[in-house]
mmCIF file of C-alpha atoms and ligand atoms in Angstrom:
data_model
loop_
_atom_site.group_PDB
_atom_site.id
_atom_site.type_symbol
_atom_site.label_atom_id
_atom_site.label_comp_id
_atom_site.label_asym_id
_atom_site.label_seq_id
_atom_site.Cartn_x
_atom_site.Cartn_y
_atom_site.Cartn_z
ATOM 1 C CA UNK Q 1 9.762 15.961 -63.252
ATOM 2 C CA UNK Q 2 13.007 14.164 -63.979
ATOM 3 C CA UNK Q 3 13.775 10.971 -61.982
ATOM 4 C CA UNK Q 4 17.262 13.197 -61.073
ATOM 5 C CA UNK Q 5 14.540 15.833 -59.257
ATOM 6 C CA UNK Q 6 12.732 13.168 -57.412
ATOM 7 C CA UNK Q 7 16.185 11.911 -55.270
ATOM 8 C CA UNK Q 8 16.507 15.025 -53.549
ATOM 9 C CA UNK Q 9 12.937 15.428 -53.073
ATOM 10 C CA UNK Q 10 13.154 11.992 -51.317
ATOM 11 C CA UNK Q 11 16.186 13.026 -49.224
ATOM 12 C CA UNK Q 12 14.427 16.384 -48.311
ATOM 13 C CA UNK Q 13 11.088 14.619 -47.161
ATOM 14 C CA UNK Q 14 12.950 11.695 -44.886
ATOM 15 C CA UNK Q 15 14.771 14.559 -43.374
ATOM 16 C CA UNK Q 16 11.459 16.426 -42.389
ATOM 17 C CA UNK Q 17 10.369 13.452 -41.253
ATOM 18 C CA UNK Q 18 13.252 12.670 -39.605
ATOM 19 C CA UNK Q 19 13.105 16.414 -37.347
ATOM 20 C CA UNK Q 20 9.768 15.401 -36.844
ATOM 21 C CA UNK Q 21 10.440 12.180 -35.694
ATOM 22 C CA UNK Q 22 13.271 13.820 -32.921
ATOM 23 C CA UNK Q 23 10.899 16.170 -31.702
ATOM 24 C CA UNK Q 24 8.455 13.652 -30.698
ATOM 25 C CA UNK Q 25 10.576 12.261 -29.028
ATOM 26 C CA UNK Q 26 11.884 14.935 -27.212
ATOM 27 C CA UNK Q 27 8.362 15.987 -26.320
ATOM 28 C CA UNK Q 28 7.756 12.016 -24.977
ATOM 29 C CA UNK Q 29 10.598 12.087 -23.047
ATOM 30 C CA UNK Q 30 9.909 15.361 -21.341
ATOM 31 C CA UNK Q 31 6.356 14.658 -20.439
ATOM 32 C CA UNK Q 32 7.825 11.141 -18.562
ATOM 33 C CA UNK Q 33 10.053 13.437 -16.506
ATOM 34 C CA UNK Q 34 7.539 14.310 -14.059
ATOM 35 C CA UNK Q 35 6.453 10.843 -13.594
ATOM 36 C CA UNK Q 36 10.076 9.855 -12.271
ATOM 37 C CA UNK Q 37 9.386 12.263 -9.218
ATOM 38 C CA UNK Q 38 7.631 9.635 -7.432
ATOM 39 C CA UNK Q 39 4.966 11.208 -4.948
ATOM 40 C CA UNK Q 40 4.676 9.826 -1.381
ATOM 41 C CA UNK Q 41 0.846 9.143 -2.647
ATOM 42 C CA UNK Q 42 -0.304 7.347 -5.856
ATOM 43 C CA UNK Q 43 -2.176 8.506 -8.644
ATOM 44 C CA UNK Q 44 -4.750 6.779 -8.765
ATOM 45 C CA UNK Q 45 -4.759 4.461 -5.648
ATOM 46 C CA UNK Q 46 -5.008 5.876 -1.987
ATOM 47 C CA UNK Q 47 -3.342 8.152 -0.522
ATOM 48 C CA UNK Q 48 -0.688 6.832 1.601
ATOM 49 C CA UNK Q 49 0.355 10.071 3.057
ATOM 50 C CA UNK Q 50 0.991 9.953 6.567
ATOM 51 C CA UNK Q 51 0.206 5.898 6.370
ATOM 52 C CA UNK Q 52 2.858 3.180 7.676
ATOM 53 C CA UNK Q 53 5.242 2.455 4.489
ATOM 54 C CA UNK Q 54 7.143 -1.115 4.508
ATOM 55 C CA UNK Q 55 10.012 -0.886 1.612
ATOM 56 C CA UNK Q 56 11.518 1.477 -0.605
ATOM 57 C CA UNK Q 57 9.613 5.601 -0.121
ATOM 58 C CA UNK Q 58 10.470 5.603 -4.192
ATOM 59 C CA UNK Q 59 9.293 1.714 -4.818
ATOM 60 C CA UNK Q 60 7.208 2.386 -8.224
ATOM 61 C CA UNK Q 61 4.341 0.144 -7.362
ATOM 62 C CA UNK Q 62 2.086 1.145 -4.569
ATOM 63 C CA UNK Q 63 0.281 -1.983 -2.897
ATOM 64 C CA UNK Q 64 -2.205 -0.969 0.452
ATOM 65 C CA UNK Q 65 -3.958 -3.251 2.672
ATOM 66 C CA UNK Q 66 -7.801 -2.666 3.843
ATOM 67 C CA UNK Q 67 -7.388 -4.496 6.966
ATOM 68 C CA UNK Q 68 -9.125 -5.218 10.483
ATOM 69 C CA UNK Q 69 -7.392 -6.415 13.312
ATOM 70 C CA UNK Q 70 -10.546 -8.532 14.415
ATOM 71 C CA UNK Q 71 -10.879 -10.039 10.694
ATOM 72 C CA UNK Q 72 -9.579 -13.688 10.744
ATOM 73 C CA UNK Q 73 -9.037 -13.468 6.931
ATOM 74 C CA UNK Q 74 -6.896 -10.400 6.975
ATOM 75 C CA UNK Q 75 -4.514 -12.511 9.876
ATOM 76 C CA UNK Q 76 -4.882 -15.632 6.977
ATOM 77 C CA UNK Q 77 -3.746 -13.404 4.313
ATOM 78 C CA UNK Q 78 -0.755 -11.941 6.631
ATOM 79 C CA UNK Q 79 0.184 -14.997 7.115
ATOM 80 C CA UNK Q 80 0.092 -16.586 3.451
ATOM 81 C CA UNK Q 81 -0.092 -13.862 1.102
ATOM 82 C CA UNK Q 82 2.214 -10.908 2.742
ATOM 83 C CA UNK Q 83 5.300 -12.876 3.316
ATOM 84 C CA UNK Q 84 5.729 -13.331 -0.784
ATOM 85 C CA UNK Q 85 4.732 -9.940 -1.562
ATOM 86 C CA UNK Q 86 7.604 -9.082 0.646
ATOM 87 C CA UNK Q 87 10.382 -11.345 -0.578
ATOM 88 C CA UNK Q 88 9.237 -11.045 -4.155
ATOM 89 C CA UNK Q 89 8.549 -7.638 -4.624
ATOM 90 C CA UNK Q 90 9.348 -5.140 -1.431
ATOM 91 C CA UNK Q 91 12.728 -6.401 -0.510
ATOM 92 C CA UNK Q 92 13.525 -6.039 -4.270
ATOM 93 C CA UNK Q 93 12.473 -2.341 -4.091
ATOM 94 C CA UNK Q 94 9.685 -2.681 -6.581
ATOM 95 C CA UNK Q 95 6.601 -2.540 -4.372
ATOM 96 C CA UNK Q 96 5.888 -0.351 -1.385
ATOM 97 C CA UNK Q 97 3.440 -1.922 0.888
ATOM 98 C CA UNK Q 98 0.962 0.232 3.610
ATOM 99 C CA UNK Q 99 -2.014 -0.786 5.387
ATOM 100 C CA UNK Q 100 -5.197 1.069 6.072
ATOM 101 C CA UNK Q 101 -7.579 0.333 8.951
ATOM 102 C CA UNK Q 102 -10.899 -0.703 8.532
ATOM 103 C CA UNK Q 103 -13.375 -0.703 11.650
ATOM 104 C CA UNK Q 104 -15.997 -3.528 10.428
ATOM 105 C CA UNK Q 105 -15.972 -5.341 14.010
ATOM 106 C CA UNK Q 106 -16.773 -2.656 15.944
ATOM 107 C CA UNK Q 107 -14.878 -1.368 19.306
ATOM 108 C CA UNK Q 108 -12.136 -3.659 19.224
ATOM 109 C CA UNK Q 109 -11.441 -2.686 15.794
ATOM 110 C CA UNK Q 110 -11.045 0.412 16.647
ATOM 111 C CA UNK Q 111 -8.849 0.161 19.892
ATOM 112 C CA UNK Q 112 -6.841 -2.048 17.709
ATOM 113 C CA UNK Q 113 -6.290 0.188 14.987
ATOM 114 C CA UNK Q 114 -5.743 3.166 17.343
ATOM 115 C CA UNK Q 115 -3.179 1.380 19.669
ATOM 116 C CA UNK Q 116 -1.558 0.939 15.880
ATOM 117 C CA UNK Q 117 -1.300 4.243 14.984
ATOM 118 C CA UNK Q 118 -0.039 5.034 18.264
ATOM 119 C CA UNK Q 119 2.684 2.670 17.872
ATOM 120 C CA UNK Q 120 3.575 3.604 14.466
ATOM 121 C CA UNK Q 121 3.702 7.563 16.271
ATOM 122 C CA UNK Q 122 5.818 6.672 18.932
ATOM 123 C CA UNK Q 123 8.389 4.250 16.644
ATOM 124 C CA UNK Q 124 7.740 3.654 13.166
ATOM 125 C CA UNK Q 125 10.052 0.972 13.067
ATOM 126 C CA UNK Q 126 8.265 -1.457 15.541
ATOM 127 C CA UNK Q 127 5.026 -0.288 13.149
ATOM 128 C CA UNK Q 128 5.443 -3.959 11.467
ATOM 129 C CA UNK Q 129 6.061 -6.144 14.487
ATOM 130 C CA UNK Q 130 3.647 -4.803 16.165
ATOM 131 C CA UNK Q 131 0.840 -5.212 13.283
ATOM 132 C CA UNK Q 132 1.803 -9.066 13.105
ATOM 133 C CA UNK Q 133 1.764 -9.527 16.515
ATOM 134 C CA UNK Q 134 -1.471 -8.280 17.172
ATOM 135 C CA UNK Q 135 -2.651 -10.439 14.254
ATOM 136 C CA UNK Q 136 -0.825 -13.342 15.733
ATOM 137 C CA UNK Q 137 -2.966 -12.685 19.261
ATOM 138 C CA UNK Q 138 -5.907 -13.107 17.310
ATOM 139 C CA UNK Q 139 -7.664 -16.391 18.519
ATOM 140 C CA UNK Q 140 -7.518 -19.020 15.966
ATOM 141 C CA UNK Q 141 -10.973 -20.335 17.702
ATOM 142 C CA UNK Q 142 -13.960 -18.216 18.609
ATOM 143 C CA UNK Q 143 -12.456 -15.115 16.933
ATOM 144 C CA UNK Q 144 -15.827 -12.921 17.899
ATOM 145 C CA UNK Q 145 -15.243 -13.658 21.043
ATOM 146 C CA UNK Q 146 -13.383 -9.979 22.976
ATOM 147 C CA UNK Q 147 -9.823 -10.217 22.616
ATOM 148 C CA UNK Q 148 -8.826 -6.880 21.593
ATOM 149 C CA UNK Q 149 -8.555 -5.404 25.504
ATOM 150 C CA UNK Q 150 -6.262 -2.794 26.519
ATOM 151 C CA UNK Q 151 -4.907 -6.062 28.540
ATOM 152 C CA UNK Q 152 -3.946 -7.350 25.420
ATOM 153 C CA UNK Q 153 -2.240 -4.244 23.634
ATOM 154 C CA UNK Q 154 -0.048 -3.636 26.601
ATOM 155 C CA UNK Q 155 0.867 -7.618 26.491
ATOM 156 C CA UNK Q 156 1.383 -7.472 22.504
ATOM 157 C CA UNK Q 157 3.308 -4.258 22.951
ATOM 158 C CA UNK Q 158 5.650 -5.350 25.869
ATOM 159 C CA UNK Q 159 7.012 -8.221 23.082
ATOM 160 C CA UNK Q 160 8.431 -5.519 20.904
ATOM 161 C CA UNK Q 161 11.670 -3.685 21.306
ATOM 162 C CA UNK Q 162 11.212 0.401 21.172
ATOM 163 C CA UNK Q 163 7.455 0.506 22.778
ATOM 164 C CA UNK Q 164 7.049 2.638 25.547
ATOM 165 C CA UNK Q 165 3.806 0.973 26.910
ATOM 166 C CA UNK Q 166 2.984 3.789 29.268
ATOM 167 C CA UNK Q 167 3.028 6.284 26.693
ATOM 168 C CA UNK Q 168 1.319 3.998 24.619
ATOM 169 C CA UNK Q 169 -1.849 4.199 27.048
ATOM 170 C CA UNK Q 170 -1.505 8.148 27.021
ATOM 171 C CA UNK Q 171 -1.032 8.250 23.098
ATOM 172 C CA UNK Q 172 -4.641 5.819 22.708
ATOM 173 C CA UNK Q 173 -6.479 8.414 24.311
ATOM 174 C CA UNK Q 174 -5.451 11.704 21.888
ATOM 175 C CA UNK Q 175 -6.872 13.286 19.273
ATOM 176 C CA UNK Q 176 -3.930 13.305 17.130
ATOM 177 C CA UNK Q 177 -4.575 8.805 17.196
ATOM 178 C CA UNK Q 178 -8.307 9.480 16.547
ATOM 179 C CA UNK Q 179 -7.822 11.510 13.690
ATOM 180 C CA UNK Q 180 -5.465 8.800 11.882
ATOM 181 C CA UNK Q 181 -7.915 6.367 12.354
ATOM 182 C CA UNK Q 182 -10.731 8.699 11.219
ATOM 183 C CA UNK Q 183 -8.618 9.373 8.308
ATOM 184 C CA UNK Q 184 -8.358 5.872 7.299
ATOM 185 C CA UNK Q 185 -12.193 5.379 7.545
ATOM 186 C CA UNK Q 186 -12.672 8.093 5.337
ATOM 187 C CA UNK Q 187 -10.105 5.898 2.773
ATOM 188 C CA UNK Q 188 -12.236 2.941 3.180
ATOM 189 C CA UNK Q 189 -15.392 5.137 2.426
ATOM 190 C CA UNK Q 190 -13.648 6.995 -0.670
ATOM 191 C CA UNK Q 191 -12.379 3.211 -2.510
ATOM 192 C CA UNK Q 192 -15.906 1.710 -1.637
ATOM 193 C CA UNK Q 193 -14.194 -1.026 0.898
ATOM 194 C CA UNK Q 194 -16.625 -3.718 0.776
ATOM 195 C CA UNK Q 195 -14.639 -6.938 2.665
ATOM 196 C CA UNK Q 196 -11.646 -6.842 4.457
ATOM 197 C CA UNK Q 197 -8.931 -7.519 3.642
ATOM 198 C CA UNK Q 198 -8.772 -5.584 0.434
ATOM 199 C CA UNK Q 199 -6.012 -5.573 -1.921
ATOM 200 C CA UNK Q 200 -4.993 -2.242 -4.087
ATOM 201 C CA UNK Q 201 -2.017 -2.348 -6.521
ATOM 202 C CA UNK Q 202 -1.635 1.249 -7.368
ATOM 203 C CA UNK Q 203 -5.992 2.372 -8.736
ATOM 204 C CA UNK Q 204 -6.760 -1.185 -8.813
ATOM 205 C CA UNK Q 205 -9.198 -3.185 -6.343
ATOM 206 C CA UNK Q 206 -8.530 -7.067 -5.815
ATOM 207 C CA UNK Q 207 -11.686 -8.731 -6.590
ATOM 208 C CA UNK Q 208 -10.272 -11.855 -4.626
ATOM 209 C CA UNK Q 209 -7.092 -10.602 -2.200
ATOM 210 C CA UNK Q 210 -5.843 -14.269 -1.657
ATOM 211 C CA UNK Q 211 -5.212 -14.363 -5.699
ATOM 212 C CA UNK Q 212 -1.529 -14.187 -5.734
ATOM 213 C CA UNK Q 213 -0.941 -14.986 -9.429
ATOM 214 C CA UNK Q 214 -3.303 -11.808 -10.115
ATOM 215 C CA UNK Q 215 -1.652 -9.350 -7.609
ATOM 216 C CA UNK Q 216 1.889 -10.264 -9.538
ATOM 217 C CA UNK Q 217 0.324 -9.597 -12.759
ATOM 218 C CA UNK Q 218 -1.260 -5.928 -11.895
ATOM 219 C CA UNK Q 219 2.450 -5.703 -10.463
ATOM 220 C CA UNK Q 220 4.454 -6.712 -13.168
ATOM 221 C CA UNK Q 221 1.842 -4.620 -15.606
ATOM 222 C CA UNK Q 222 2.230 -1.525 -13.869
ATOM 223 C CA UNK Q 223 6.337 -1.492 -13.899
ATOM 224 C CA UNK Q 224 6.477 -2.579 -17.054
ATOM 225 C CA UNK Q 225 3.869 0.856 -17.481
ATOM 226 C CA UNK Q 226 6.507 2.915 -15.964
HETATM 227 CA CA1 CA R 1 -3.513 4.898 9.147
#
């Protein structure tokens, strides 16, 4: 073969490769389409159908809280964790945030974590408020100690704007409450909940929640993933 043959043959093959090269391409770009259609529910993580959402419904990152109203750790990590989660990655529109209820501690756990979901029934909005300020009722001192009375929901309740406290009482007692918070403990039993609180970014477990640096990195990972 001349060295005139071998140009053309050159120019032939970079075009093949070249088609080739567009259709794989085209075939990567369609299979991301599906991704963009952002489910209510991750992947991998929980499913936070049905859950309280704080932030953007389409936020790419999903980030859910194990928590227990009766767990002084989970009202530490509100208060020192949660607020830069928020500024830095839910008011940005990067991270949706929900929180799952975990009944370690017993009967007030429970009545805590139903008069939640009653709330969140009745006004989603005041969902929020009214998880911090149940938190913030939680004795600094003597935590074990019974705080979590219907006494105290009504009190915590009457603070917030949009909560009808007498339907509040009614909602506590239905079956529609006790299957959200039956649902939840079926969560906790599904991701092997060991401690509360525990941290998820999307599939991924927190081996130490209060490890900010860690939850920004799994954060950061995952939208750079996207
Ligand atoms: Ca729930």
């Amino acid at each position: 073969m001349s060295k005139k043959n071998q140009s053309p043959m050159k120019l032939l093959m970079l075009i093949t490769l070249l088609v080739f090269a567009v259709i794989a391409a085209l075939v990567v770009i369609n299979n991301m389409k599906p991704e963009q259609n952002v489910s209510p529910s991750t992947e991998e993580g929980p499913s936070i159908e049905g859950q309280p959402v704080l932030g953007e419904s389409d936020a790419p990152v999903t980030v859910v809280e194990f928590g227990d109203f009766k767990c002084p750790a989970c009202k530490a990590w509100g208060q020192n964790i949660f607020p830069k989660l928020v500024e830095d990655y839910v008011d940005t529109g990067k991270v949706k945030f929900s929180y799952i209820n975990v009944l370690f501690h017993g009967d007030e756990s429970k009545l805590g974590s139903v008069a939640a979901e009653a709330v969140y029934k009745q006004n989603p909005v005041s969902y929020w408020d009214f998880n911090k300020a149940l938190f913030d009722a939680q004795p600094d001192v003597d935590h074990d100690s019974l705080w979590i009375t219907m006494e105290k929901i009504n009190e915590v309740a009457s603070t917030i704007p949009g909560i009808d406290t007498d339907q509040l009482e009614k909602d506590i007692q239905s079956q529609d409450i006790i299957d959200e918070v039956n649902n939840d403990s079926a969560l906790v039993e599904e991701h092997k909940v060991q401690q509360t609180p525990s941290i998820m970014v999307n599939g991924t477990m927190l081996e130490d929640p209060f490890d900010y640096e860690k939850i920004k990195s799994l954060i950061d990972q995952a939208l750079e993933d996207k």
